Amino acid sequence: MLPIKIIAKDTGHPLDVTGNNLLTINRPAVIKMSTAAEDIQSVSREGERLVIKLKSGETLSIDGFFDVVDGVKSDLVFEDPNTGELLIADYSVPWTGVSLVPLESIDSLLAVAEVESTGWLAPLLGLAAVGGAVAITSHHGGGGGGGGSSSDAASADQGLTTPSTPSVLFNNMHGLTGKADAGATISLTLADGSVVTTVADDTGLWHFNPNPLADGEQGTLQASLNGVQSAAIGSGVADVTAPAEPVVTQNNQDVLAGTAEPGSTITVSLADGSTVIATVGADGQWSVTPNPLTPGVSGSIVVTDAAGNSSASVDTGIINSTQPLPPTVDQNNADGLSGTGEPGSTVVVELPDGSTVTTIIDADGNWEIVPNPVPEGEQGSVTVI
């Protein structure tokens, strides 16, 4: 387990903690870990939590590490268990990452309220902070006291490439899916601060299935590769609710039509395995002209909303080849235009200017358009389809 010592900055009193990989501090402190630099994989920030990952696979998380009290912040120090050498994880506020620099004594951290990096020795490890985290590569110097040359520092940087920021393809009832660098670990931070992870496959595709986000929630995504973290990106608001099933209102020799969620997509699957696509208008109406169904053979319809959620499949029924009865017009005055016809059929009123107005005949065989679309003193035509 990880040997840890926590020293409160305001009192200098230490508290030894061994074997706990999730710690919480409630005031600025010095966190000293007995760990060699070459054993560290990464040091990163997740909210107010400091996360240290070792190449052995162990992870230490310290809640409250980034809380600043009266201008005083916490510090992380690594002590080499073999040589006793101290390295402090130098970081800035706001967080941009860390670099490891030599430290003569922990006492210097307790004697002042805020440690300045100026005046310290040149960094032992030439590590650039990238995307909120940095991978730690051990320094292989030629001797015990001299430190490394600039070429040594450059060697330590080799291979530390910032991974691509993950992208989101879907955030719906089927899961949270996106693209990233192949083999990257994708971390999703949820609204409650908890974190779930997955790994991108060799094509860069990653997914959480089922979707860990509830309907209307959103989280933050970040990719990590070889200990280096990408920039963070929002997941977008999750839509995990399936749309209502589409309704077929017309299925005759001329048209297949109905209603569904505005802005969604209708997919009509035919008996031969082919499909026909239609877009639902802002008024919730959709239609496919001419009717793609083969007479006597039904198909199926699925509606897919903008988030990619799909409804249950609905049978179209077979084409109704029976000519509907002509509609009647019982009222045509200032109160409206109304009449009767075959239930479920569509009444089409063609106006003198060539435009049309439609309505559906209700289950009792009645239809009505209010206000009357026909201008006073003029006439139009009424048909039913």
mmCIF file of N, CA and C in Angstrom, residues 224-279:
data_model
loop_
_atom_site.group_PDB
_atom_site.id
_atom_site.type_symbol
_atom_site.label_atom_id
_atom_site.label_comp_id
_atom_site.label_asym_id
_atom_site.label_seq_id
_atom_site.Cartn_x
_atom_site.Cartn_y
_atom_site.Cartn_z
ATOM 1 N N SER A 224 -7.283 10.178 -21.603
ATOM 2 C CA SER A 224 -5.955 10.028 -21.022
ATOM 3 C C SER A 224 -5.216 8.943 -21.784
ATOM 4 N N LEU A 225 -3.978 9.246 -22.183
ATOM 5 C CA LEU A 225 -3.174 8.282 -22.937
ATOM 6 C C LEU A 225 -1.731 8.394 -22.475
ATOM 7 N N ASN A 226 -1.193 7.293 -22.029
ATOM 8 C CA ASN A 226 0.180 7.266 -21.515
ATOM 9 C C ASN A 226 0.380 8.262 -20.383
ATOM 10 N N GLY A 227 -0.656 8.445 -19.569
ATOM 11 C CA GLY A 227 -0.551 9.330 -18.418
ATOM 12 C C GLY A 227 -0.769 10.791 -18.709
ATOM 13 N N VAL A 228 -0.996 11.142 -19.967
ATOM 14 C CA VAL A 228 -1.220 12.542 -20.337
ATOM 15 C C VAL A 228 -2.700 12.728 -20.643
ATOM 16 N N GLN A 229 -3.281 13.793 -20.118
ATOM 17 C CA GLN A 229 -4.709 14.035 -20.283
ATOM 18 C C GLN A 229 -4.973 15.086 -21.351
ATOM 19 N N SER A 230 -6.092 14.899 -22.049
ATOM 20 C CA SER A 230 -6.531 15.867 -23.051
ATOM 21 C C SER A 230 -7.269 17.020 -22.381
ATOM 22 N N ALA A 231 -7.659 17.986 -23.178
ATOM 23 C CA ALA A 231 -8.565 19.016 -22.684
ATOM 24 C C ALA A 231 -9.915 18.374 -22.381
ATOM 25 N N ALA A 232 -10.662 18.981 -21.467
ATOM 26 C CA ALA A 232 -11.978 18.459 -21.099
ATOM 27 C C ALA A 232 -13.035 19.012 -22.046
ATOM 28 N N ILE A 233 -14.114 18.253 -22.202
ATOM 29 C CA ILE A 233 -15.220 18.674 -23.065
ATOM 30 C C ILE A 233 -16.531 18.252 -22.416
ATOM 31 N N GLY A 234 -17.568 19.057 -22.577
ATOM 32 C CA GLY A 234 -18.871 18.703 -22.046
ATOM 33 C C GLY A 234 -19.514 17.602 -22.858
ATOM 34 N N SER A 235 -20.263 16.749 -22.192
ATOM 35 C CA SER A 235 -20.935 15.640 -22.876
ATOM 36 C C SER A 235 -22.161 16.098 -23.644
ATOM 37 N N GLY A 236 -22.679 17.288 -23.309
ATOM 38 C CA GLY A 236 -23.981 17.693 -23.826
ATOM 39 C C GLY A 236 -25.075 17.085 -22.959
ATOM 40 N N VAL A 237 -26.272 17.609 -23.067
ATOM 41 C CA VAL A 237 -27.393 17.142 -22.249
ATOM 42 C C VAL A 237 -27.901 15.810 -22.786
ATOM 43 N N ALA A 238 -28.058 14.845 -21.890
ATOM 44 C CA ALA A 238 -28.522 13.523 -22.288
ATOM 45 C C ALA A 238 -30.024 13.529 -22.577
ATOM 46 N N ASP A 239 -30.394 12.889 -23.683
ATOM 47 C CA ASP A 239 -31.800 12.646 -24.016
ATOM 48 C C ASP A 239 -31.973 11.136 -24.108
ATOM 49 N N VAL A 240 -32.512 10.535 -23.060
ATOM 50 C CA VAL A 240 -32.628 9.083 -23.012
ATOM 51 C C VAL A 240 -34.090 8.621 -23.052
ATOM 52 N N THR A 241 -34.965 9.495 -23.540
ATOM 53 C CA THR A 241 -36.387 9.174 -23.621
ATOM 54 C C THR A 241 -36.763 8.853 -25.060
ATOM 55 N N ALA A 242 -37.376 7.692 -25.267
ATOM 56 C CA ALA A 242 -37.785 7.289 -26.613
ATOM 57 C C ALA A 242 -38.957 8.149 -27.087
ATOM 58 N N PRO A 243 -38.986 8.496 -28.381
ATOM 59 C CA PRO A 243 -40.125 9.265 -28.892
ATOM 60 C C PRO A 243 -41.385 8.404 -28.945
ATOM 61 N N ALA A 244 -42.538 9.059 -28.962
ATOM 62 C CA ALA A 244 -43.803 8.330 -29.081
ATOM 63 C C ALA A 244 -43.864 7.623 -30.431
ATOM 64 N N GLU A 245 -44.605 6.535 -30.491
ATOM 65 C CA GLU A 245 -44.741 5.800 -31.745
ATOM 66 C C GLU A 245 -45.408 6.672 -32.812
ATOM 67 N N PRO A 246 -44.974 6.522 -34.070
ATOM 68 C CA PRO A 246 -45.604 7.302 -35.140
ATOM 69 C C PRO A 246 -47.026 6.798 -35.400
ATOM 70 N N VAL A 247 -47.845 7.683 -35.955
ATOM 71 C CA VAL A 247 -49.232 7.340 -36.290
ATOM 72 C C VAL A 247 -49.413 7.415 -37.802
ATOM 73 N N VAL A 248 -50.057 6.408 -38.377
ATOM 74 C CA VAL A 248 -50.376 6.415 -39.808
ATOM 75 C C VAL A 248 -51.790 6.942 -39.974
ATOM 76 N N THR A 249 -51.928 8.042 -40.683
ATOM 77 C CA THR A 249 -53.259 8.626 -40.910
ATOM 78 C C THR A 249 -53.757 8.391 -42.334
ATOM 79 N N GLN A 250 -52.838 8.129 -43.263
ATOM 80 C CA GLN A 250 -53.218 7.860 -44.647
ATOM 81 C C GLN A 250 -52.345 6.746 -45.208
ATOM 82 N N ASN A 251 -52.979 5.796 -45.874
ATOM 83 C CA ASN A 251 -52.250 4.724 -46.547
ATOM 84 C C ASN A 251 -53.091 4.293 -47.742
ATOM 85 N N ASN A 252 -52.994 5.063 -48.799
ATOM 86 C CA ASN A 252 -53.770 4.770 -50.001
ATOM 87 C C ASN A 252 -52.852 4.710 -51.217
ATOM 88 N N GLN A 253 -53.439 4.659 -52.385
ATOM 89 C CA GLN A 253 -52.632 4.502 -53.590
ATOM 90 C C GLN A 253 -51.752 5.722 -53.865
ATOM 91 N N ASP A 254 -52.111 6.859 -53.326
ATOM 92 C CA ASP A 254 -51.354 8.077 -53.605
ATOM 93 C C ASP A 254 -50.273 8.386 -52.589
ATOM 94 N N VAL A 255 -50.533 8.113 -51.310
ATOM 95 C CA VAL A 255 -49.628 8.598 -50.279
ATOM 96 C C VAL A 255 -49.665 7.718 -49.038
ATOM 97 N N LEU A 256 -48.518 7.668 -48.348
ATOM 98 C CA LEU A 256 -48.419 7.088 -47.012
ATOM 99 C C LEU A 256 -48.044 8.249 -46.107
ATOM 100 N N ALA A 257 -48.888 8.550 -45.133
ATOM 101 C CA ALA A 257 -48.678 9.756 -44.322
ATOM 102 C C ALA A 257 -49.135 9.532 -42.900
ATOM 103 N N GLY A 258 -48.715 10.464 -42.024
ATOM 104 C CA GLY A 258 -49.122 10.359 -40.626
ATOM 105 C C GLY A 258 -48.558 11.474 -39.789
ATOM 106 N N THR A 259 -48.476 11.222 -38.492
ATOM 107 C CA THR A 259 -47.966 12.207 -37.542
ATOM 108 C C THR A 259 -46.892 11.575 -36.660
ATOM 109 N N ALA A 260 -45.984 12.434 -36.146
ATOM 110 C CA ALA A 260 -44.909 11.974 -35.261
ATOM 111 C C ALA A 260 -44.278 13.211 -34.628
ATOM 112 N N GLU A 261 -43.239 13.006 -33.794
ATOM 113 C CA GLU A 261 -42.566 14.101 -33.100
ATOM 114 C C GLU A 261 -41.943 15.065 -34.114
ATOM 115 N N PRO A 262 -42.253 16.350 -34.030
ATOM 116 C CA PRO A 262 -41.697 17.326 -34.985
ATOM 117 C C PRO A 262 -40.173 17.279 -35.025
ATOM 118 N N GLY A 263 -39.628 17.358 -36.244
ATOM 119 C CA GLY A 263 -38.183 17.365 -36.415
ATOM 120 C C GLY A 263 -37.534 16.000 -36.395
ATOM 121 N N SER A 264 -38.287 14.958 -36.142
ATOM 122 C CA SER A 264 -37.726 13.609 -36.115
ATOM 123 C C SER A 264 -37.681 13.020 -37.529
ATOM 124 N N THR A 265 -37.179 11.809 -37.629
ATOM 125 C CA THR A 265 -37.044 11.140 -38.921
ATOM 126 C C THR A 265 -37.878 9.859 -38.927
ATOM 127 N N ILE A 266 -38.613 9.662 -40.007
ATOM 128 C CA ILE A 266 -39.415 8.458 -40.188
ATOM 129 C C ILE A 266 -38.674 7.503 -41.113
ATOM 130 N N THR A 267 -38.556 6.246 -40.695
ATOM 131 C CA THR A 267 -37.965 5.212 -41.545
ATOM 132 C C THR A 267 -39.031 4.158 -41.840
ATOM 133 N N VAL A 268 -39.354 4.037 -43.124
ATOM 134 C CA VAL A 268 -40.335 3.042 -43.561
ATOM 135 C C VAL A 268 -39.567 1.836 -44.098
ATOM 136 N N SER A 269 -39.728 0.684 -43.460
ATOM 137 C CA SER A 269 -39.070 -0.552 -43.914
ATOM 138 C C SER A 269 -40.042 -1.350 -44.762
ATOM 139 N N LEU A 270 -39.622 -1.686 -45.977
ATOM 140 C CA LEU A 270 -40.482 -2.397 -46.921
ATOM 141 C C LEU A 270 -40.216 -3.896 -46.879
ATOM 142 N N ALA A 271 -41.093 -4.658 -47.534
ATOM 143 C CA ALA A 271 -41.020 -6.117 -47.483
ATOM 144 C C ALA A 271 -39.736 -6.658 -48.093
ATOM 145 N N ASP A 272 -39.160 -5.952 -49.068
ATOM 146 C CA ASP A 272 -37.939 -6.429 -49.721
ATOM 147 C C ASP A 272 -36.672 -6.064 -48.960
ATOM 148 N N GLY A 273 -36.818 -5.435 -47.781
ATOM 149 C CA GLY A 273 -35.670 -5.071 -46.958
ATOM 150 C C GLY A 273 -35.162 -3.662 -47.179
ATOM 151 N N SER A 274 -35.660 -2.983 -48.201
ATOM 152 C CA SER A 274 -35.245 -1.599 -48.452
ATOM 153 C C SER A 274 -35.988 -0.658 -47.512
ATOM 154 N N THR A 275 -35.501 0.552 -47.426
ATOM 155 C CA THR A 275 -36.117 1.545 -46.547
ATOM 156 C C THR A 275 -36.327 2.857 -47.291
ATOM 157 N N VAL A 276 -37.295 3.629 -46.813
ATOM 158 C CA VAL A 276 -37.578 4.955 -47.332
ATOM 159 C C VAL A 276 -37.589 5.911 -46.134
ATOM 160 N N ILE A 277 -36.955 7.066 -46.292
ATOM 161 C CA ILE A 277 -36.809 8.023 -45.206
ATOM 162 C C ILE A 277 -37.661 9.259 -45.473
ATOM 163 N N ALA A 278 -38.299 9.774 -44.419
ATOM 164 C CA ALA A 278 -39.049 11.028 -44.512
ATOM 165 C C ALA A 278 -38.793 11.835 -43.249
ATOM 166 N N THR A 279 -38.863 13.152 -43.383
ATOM 167 C CA THR A 279 -38.659 14.059 -42.245
ATOM 168 C C THR A 279 -40.006 14.581 -41.759
#
